[in-house]
mmCIF file of C-alpha atoms in Angstrom:
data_model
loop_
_atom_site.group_PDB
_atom_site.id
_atom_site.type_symbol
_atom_site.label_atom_id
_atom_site.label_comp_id
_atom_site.label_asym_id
_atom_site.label_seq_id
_atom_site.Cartn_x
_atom_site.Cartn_y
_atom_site.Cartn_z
ATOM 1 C CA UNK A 1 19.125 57.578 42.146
ATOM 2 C CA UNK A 2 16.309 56.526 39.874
ATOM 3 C CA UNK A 3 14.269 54.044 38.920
ATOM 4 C CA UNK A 4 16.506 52.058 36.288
ATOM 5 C CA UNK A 5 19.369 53.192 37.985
ATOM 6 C CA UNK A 6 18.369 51.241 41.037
ATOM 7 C CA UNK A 7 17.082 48.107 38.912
ATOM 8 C CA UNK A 8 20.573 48.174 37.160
ATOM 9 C CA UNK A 9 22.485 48.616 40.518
ATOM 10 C CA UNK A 10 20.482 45.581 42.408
ATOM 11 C CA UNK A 11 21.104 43.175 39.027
ATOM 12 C CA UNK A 12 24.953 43.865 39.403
ATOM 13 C CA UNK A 13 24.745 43.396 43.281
ATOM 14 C CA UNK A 14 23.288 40.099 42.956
ATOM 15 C CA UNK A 15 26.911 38.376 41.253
ATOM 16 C CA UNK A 16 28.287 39.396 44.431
ATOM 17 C CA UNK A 17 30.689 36.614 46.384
ATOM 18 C CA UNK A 18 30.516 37.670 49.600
ATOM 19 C CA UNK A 19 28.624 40.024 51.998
ATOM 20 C CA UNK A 20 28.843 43.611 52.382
ATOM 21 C CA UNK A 21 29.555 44.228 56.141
ATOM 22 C CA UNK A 22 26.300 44.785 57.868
ATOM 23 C CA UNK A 23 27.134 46.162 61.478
ATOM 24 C CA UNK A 24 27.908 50.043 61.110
ATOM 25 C CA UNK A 25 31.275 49.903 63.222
ATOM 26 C CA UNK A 26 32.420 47.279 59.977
ATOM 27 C CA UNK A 27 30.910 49.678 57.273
ATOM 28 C CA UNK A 28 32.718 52.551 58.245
ATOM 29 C CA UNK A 29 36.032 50.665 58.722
ATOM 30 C CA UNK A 30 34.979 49.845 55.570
ATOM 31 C CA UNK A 31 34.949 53.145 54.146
ATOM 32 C CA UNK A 32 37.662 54.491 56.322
ATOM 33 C CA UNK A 33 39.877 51.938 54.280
ATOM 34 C CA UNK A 34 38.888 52.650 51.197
ATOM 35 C CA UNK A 35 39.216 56.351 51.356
ATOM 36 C CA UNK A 36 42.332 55.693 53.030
ATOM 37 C CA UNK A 37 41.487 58.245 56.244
ATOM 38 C CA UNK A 38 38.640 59.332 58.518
ATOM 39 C CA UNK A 39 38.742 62.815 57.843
ATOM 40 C CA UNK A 40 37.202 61.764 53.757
ATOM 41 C CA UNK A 41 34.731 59.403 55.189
ATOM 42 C CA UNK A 42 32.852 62.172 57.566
ATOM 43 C CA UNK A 43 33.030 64.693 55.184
ATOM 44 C CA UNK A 44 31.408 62.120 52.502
ATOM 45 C CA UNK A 45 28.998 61.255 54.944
ATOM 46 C CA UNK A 46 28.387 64.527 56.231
ATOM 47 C CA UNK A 47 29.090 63.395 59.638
ATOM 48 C CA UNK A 48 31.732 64.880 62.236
ATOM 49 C CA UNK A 49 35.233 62.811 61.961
ATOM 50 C CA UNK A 50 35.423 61.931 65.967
ATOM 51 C CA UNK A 51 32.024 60.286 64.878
ATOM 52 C CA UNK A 52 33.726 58.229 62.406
ATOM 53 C CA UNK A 53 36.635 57.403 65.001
ATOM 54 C CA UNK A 54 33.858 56.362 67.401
ATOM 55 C CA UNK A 55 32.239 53.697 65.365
ATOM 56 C CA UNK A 56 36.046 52.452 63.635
ATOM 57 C CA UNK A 57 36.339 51.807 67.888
ATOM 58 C CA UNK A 58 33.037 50.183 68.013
ATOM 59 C CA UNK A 59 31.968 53.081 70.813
ATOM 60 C CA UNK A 60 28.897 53.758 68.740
ATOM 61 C CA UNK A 61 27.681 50.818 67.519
ATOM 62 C CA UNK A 62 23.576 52.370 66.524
ATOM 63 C CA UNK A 63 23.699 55.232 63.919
ATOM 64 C CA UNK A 64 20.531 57.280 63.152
ATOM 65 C CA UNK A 65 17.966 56.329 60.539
ATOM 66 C CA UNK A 66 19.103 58.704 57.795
ATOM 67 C CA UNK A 67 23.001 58.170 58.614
ATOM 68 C CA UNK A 68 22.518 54.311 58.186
ATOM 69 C CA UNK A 69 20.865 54.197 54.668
ATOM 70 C CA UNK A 70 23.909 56.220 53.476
ATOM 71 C CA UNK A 71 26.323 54.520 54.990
ATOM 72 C CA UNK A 72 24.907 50.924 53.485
ATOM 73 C CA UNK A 73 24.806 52.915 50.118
ATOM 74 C CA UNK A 74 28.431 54.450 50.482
ATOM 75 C CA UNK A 75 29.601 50.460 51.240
ATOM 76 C CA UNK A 76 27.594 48.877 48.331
ATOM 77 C CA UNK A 77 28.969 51.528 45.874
ATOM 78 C CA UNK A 78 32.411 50.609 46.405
ATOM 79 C CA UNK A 79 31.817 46.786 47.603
ATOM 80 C CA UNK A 80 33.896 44.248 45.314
ATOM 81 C CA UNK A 81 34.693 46.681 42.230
ATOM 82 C CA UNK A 82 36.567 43.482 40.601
ATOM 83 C CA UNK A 83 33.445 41.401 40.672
ATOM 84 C CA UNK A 84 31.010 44.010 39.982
ATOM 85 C CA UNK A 85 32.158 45.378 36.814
ATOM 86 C CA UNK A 86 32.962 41.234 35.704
ATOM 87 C CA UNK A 87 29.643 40.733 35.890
ATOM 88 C CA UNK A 88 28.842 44.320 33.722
ATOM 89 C CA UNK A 89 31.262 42.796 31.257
ATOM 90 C CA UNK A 90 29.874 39.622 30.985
ATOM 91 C CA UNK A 91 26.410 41.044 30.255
ATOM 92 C CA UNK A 92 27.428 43.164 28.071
ATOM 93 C CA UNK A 93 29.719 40.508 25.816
ATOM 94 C CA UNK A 94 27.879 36.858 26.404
ATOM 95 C CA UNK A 95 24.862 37.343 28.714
ATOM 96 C CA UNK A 96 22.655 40.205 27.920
ATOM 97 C CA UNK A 97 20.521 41.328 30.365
ATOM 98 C CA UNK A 98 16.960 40.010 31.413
ATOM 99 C CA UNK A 99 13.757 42.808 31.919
ATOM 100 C CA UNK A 100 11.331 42.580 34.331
ATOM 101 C CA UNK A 101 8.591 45.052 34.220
ATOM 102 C CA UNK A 102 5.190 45.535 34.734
ATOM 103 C CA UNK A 103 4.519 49.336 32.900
ATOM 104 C CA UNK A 104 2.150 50.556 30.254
ATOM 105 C CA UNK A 105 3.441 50.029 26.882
ATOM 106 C CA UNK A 106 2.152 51.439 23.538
ATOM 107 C CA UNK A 107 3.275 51.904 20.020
ATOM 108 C CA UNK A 108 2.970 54.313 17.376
ATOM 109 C CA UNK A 109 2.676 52.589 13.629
ATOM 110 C CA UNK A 110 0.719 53.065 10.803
ATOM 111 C CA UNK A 111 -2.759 53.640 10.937
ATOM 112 C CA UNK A 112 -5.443 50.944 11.239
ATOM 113 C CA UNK A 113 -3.220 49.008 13.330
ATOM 114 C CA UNK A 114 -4.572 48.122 17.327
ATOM 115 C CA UNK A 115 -1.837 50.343 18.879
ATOM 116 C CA UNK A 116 -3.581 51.451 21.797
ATOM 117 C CA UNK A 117 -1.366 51.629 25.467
ATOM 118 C CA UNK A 118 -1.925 49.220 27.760
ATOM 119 C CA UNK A 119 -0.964 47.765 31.213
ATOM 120 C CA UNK A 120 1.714 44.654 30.172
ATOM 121 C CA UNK A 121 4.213 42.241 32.200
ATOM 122 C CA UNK A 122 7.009 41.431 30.342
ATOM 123 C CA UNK A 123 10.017 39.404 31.459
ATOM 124 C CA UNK A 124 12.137 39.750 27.891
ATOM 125 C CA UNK A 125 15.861 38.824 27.661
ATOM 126 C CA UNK A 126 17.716 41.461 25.904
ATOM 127 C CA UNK A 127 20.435 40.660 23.954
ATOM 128 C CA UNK A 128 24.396 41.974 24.842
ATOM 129 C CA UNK A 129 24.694 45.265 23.286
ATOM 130 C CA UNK A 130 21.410 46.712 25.075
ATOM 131 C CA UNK A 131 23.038 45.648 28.129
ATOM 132 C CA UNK A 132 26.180 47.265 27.291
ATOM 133 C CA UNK A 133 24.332 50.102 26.481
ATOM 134 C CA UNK A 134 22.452 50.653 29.666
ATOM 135 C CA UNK A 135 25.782 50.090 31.623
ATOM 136 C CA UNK A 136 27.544 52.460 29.521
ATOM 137 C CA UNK A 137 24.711 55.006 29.840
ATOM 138 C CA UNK A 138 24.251 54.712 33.624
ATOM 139 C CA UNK A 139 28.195 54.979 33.801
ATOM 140 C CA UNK A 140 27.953 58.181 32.030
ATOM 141 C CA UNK A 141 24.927 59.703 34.124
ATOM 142 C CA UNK A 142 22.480 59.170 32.082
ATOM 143 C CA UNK A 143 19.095 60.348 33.101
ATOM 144 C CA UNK A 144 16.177 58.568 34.020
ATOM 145 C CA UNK A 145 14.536 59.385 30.394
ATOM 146 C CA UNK A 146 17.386 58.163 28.375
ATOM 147 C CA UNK A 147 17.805 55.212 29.926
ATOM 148 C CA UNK A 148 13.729 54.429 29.720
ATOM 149 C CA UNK A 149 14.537 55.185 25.767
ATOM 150 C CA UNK A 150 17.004 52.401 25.572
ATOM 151 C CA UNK A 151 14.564 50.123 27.264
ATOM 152 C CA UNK A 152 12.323 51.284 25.361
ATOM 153 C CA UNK A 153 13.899 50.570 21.891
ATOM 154 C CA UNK A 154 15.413 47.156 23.031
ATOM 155 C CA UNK A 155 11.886 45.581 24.353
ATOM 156 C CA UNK A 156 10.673 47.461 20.610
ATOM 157 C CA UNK A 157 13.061 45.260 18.627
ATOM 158 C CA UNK A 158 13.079 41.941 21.006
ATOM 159 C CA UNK A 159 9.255 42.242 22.156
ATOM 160 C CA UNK A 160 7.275 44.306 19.620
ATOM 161 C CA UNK A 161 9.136 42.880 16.546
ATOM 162 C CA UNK A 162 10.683 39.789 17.685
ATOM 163 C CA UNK A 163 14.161 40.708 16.144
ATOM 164 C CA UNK A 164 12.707 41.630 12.991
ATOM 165 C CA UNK A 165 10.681 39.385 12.479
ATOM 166 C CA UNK A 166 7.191 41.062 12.371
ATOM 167 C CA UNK A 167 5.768 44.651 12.926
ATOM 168 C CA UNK A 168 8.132 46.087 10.435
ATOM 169 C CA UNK A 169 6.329 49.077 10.353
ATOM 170 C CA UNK A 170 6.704 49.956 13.969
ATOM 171 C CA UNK A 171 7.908 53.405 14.709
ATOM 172 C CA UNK A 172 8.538 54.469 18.110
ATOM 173 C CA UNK A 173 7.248 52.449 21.509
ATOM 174 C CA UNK A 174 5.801 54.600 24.832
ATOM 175 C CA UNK A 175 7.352 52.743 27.733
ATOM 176 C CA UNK A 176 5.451 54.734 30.851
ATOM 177 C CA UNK A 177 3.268 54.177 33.947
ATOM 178 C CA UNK A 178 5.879 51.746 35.289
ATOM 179 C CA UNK A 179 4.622 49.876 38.097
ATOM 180 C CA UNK A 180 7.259 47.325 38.640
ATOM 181 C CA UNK A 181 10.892 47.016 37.168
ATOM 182 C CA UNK A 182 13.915 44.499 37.977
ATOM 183 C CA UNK A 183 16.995 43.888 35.665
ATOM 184 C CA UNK A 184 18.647 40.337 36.427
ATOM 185 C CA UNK A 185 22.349 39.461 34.620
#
């Protein structure tokens, strides 16, 4: 995935209620249940399906390096749709959606103005409808670009111009070099 992606992912992961499975032989009964067969879970996982059948009868309890990490991404796709997309909603509606990032930012604006890029950390609350926007974007695989333009234009109006309240004149902010990002709902 990418960079936002993954911030956006981890934010929604955090309003879950319970634990995804950690052992493997649980994650791929896991899987195995919610693809309703073994034969859908190997071929997802690229994996042979009497591998599958192994670990669903706990005979193979230590899977490789590279066949773990996807298998704890397959699970905490699909873990507790219900929840996960409540807690989308709610951001989206009532909560907005809370930036963390350290990145350089610059603006371009009028001239004779101090716009010059620099390092900043910013932890900004945005309000609802960027949230729903970022959701709705990542949804509809967006890229990593468009959703650093949304960012982008909602730390411009919440940051820059404090919701319209200054820097009228502001035209377009460069959101780049990021060093650290982290979404929270």
């Amino acid at each position: 995935m990418s960079l936002f992606g993954d911030s956006l992912e981890a934010a929604v992961q955090k309003a879950f209620t319970r634990p995804a499975p950690k052992s493997a032989p649980a994650q791929m009964r896991y899987l195995v249940k919610q693809l309703k067969g073994t034969k859908a879970v190997a071929q997802m996982l690229r994996i042979s399906q009497r591998t599958v059948e192994r670990y669903v009868k706990d005979q193979i309890k230590k899977p490789r390096t590279d066949l773990a990490a996807r298998l704890e991404r397959e699970v905490k796709a699909r873990w507790q749709p219900q929840i996960r997309a409540k807690a989308r909603q709610q951001a989206a509606t009532t909560g907005g959606i809370v930036i963390d990032t350290r990145a350089r930012l610059g603006y371009t604006a009028p001239i004779g103005t101090t716009d010059q890029d620099r390092i900043r950390h910013l932890t900004v609350a945005l309000p609802p409808h960027y949230a729903a926007r970022l959701f709705n974007a990542q949804e509809g695989g967006a890229t990593e670009q468009q959703l650093n333009e949304i960012a982008a234009e909602a730390l411009k109006e919440v940051y820059f111009q404090d919701n319209g309240r200054r820097a009228g004149s502001l035209e377009e902010v460069r959101f780049t070099d990021i060093e650290h990002l982290e979404f929270d709902l």
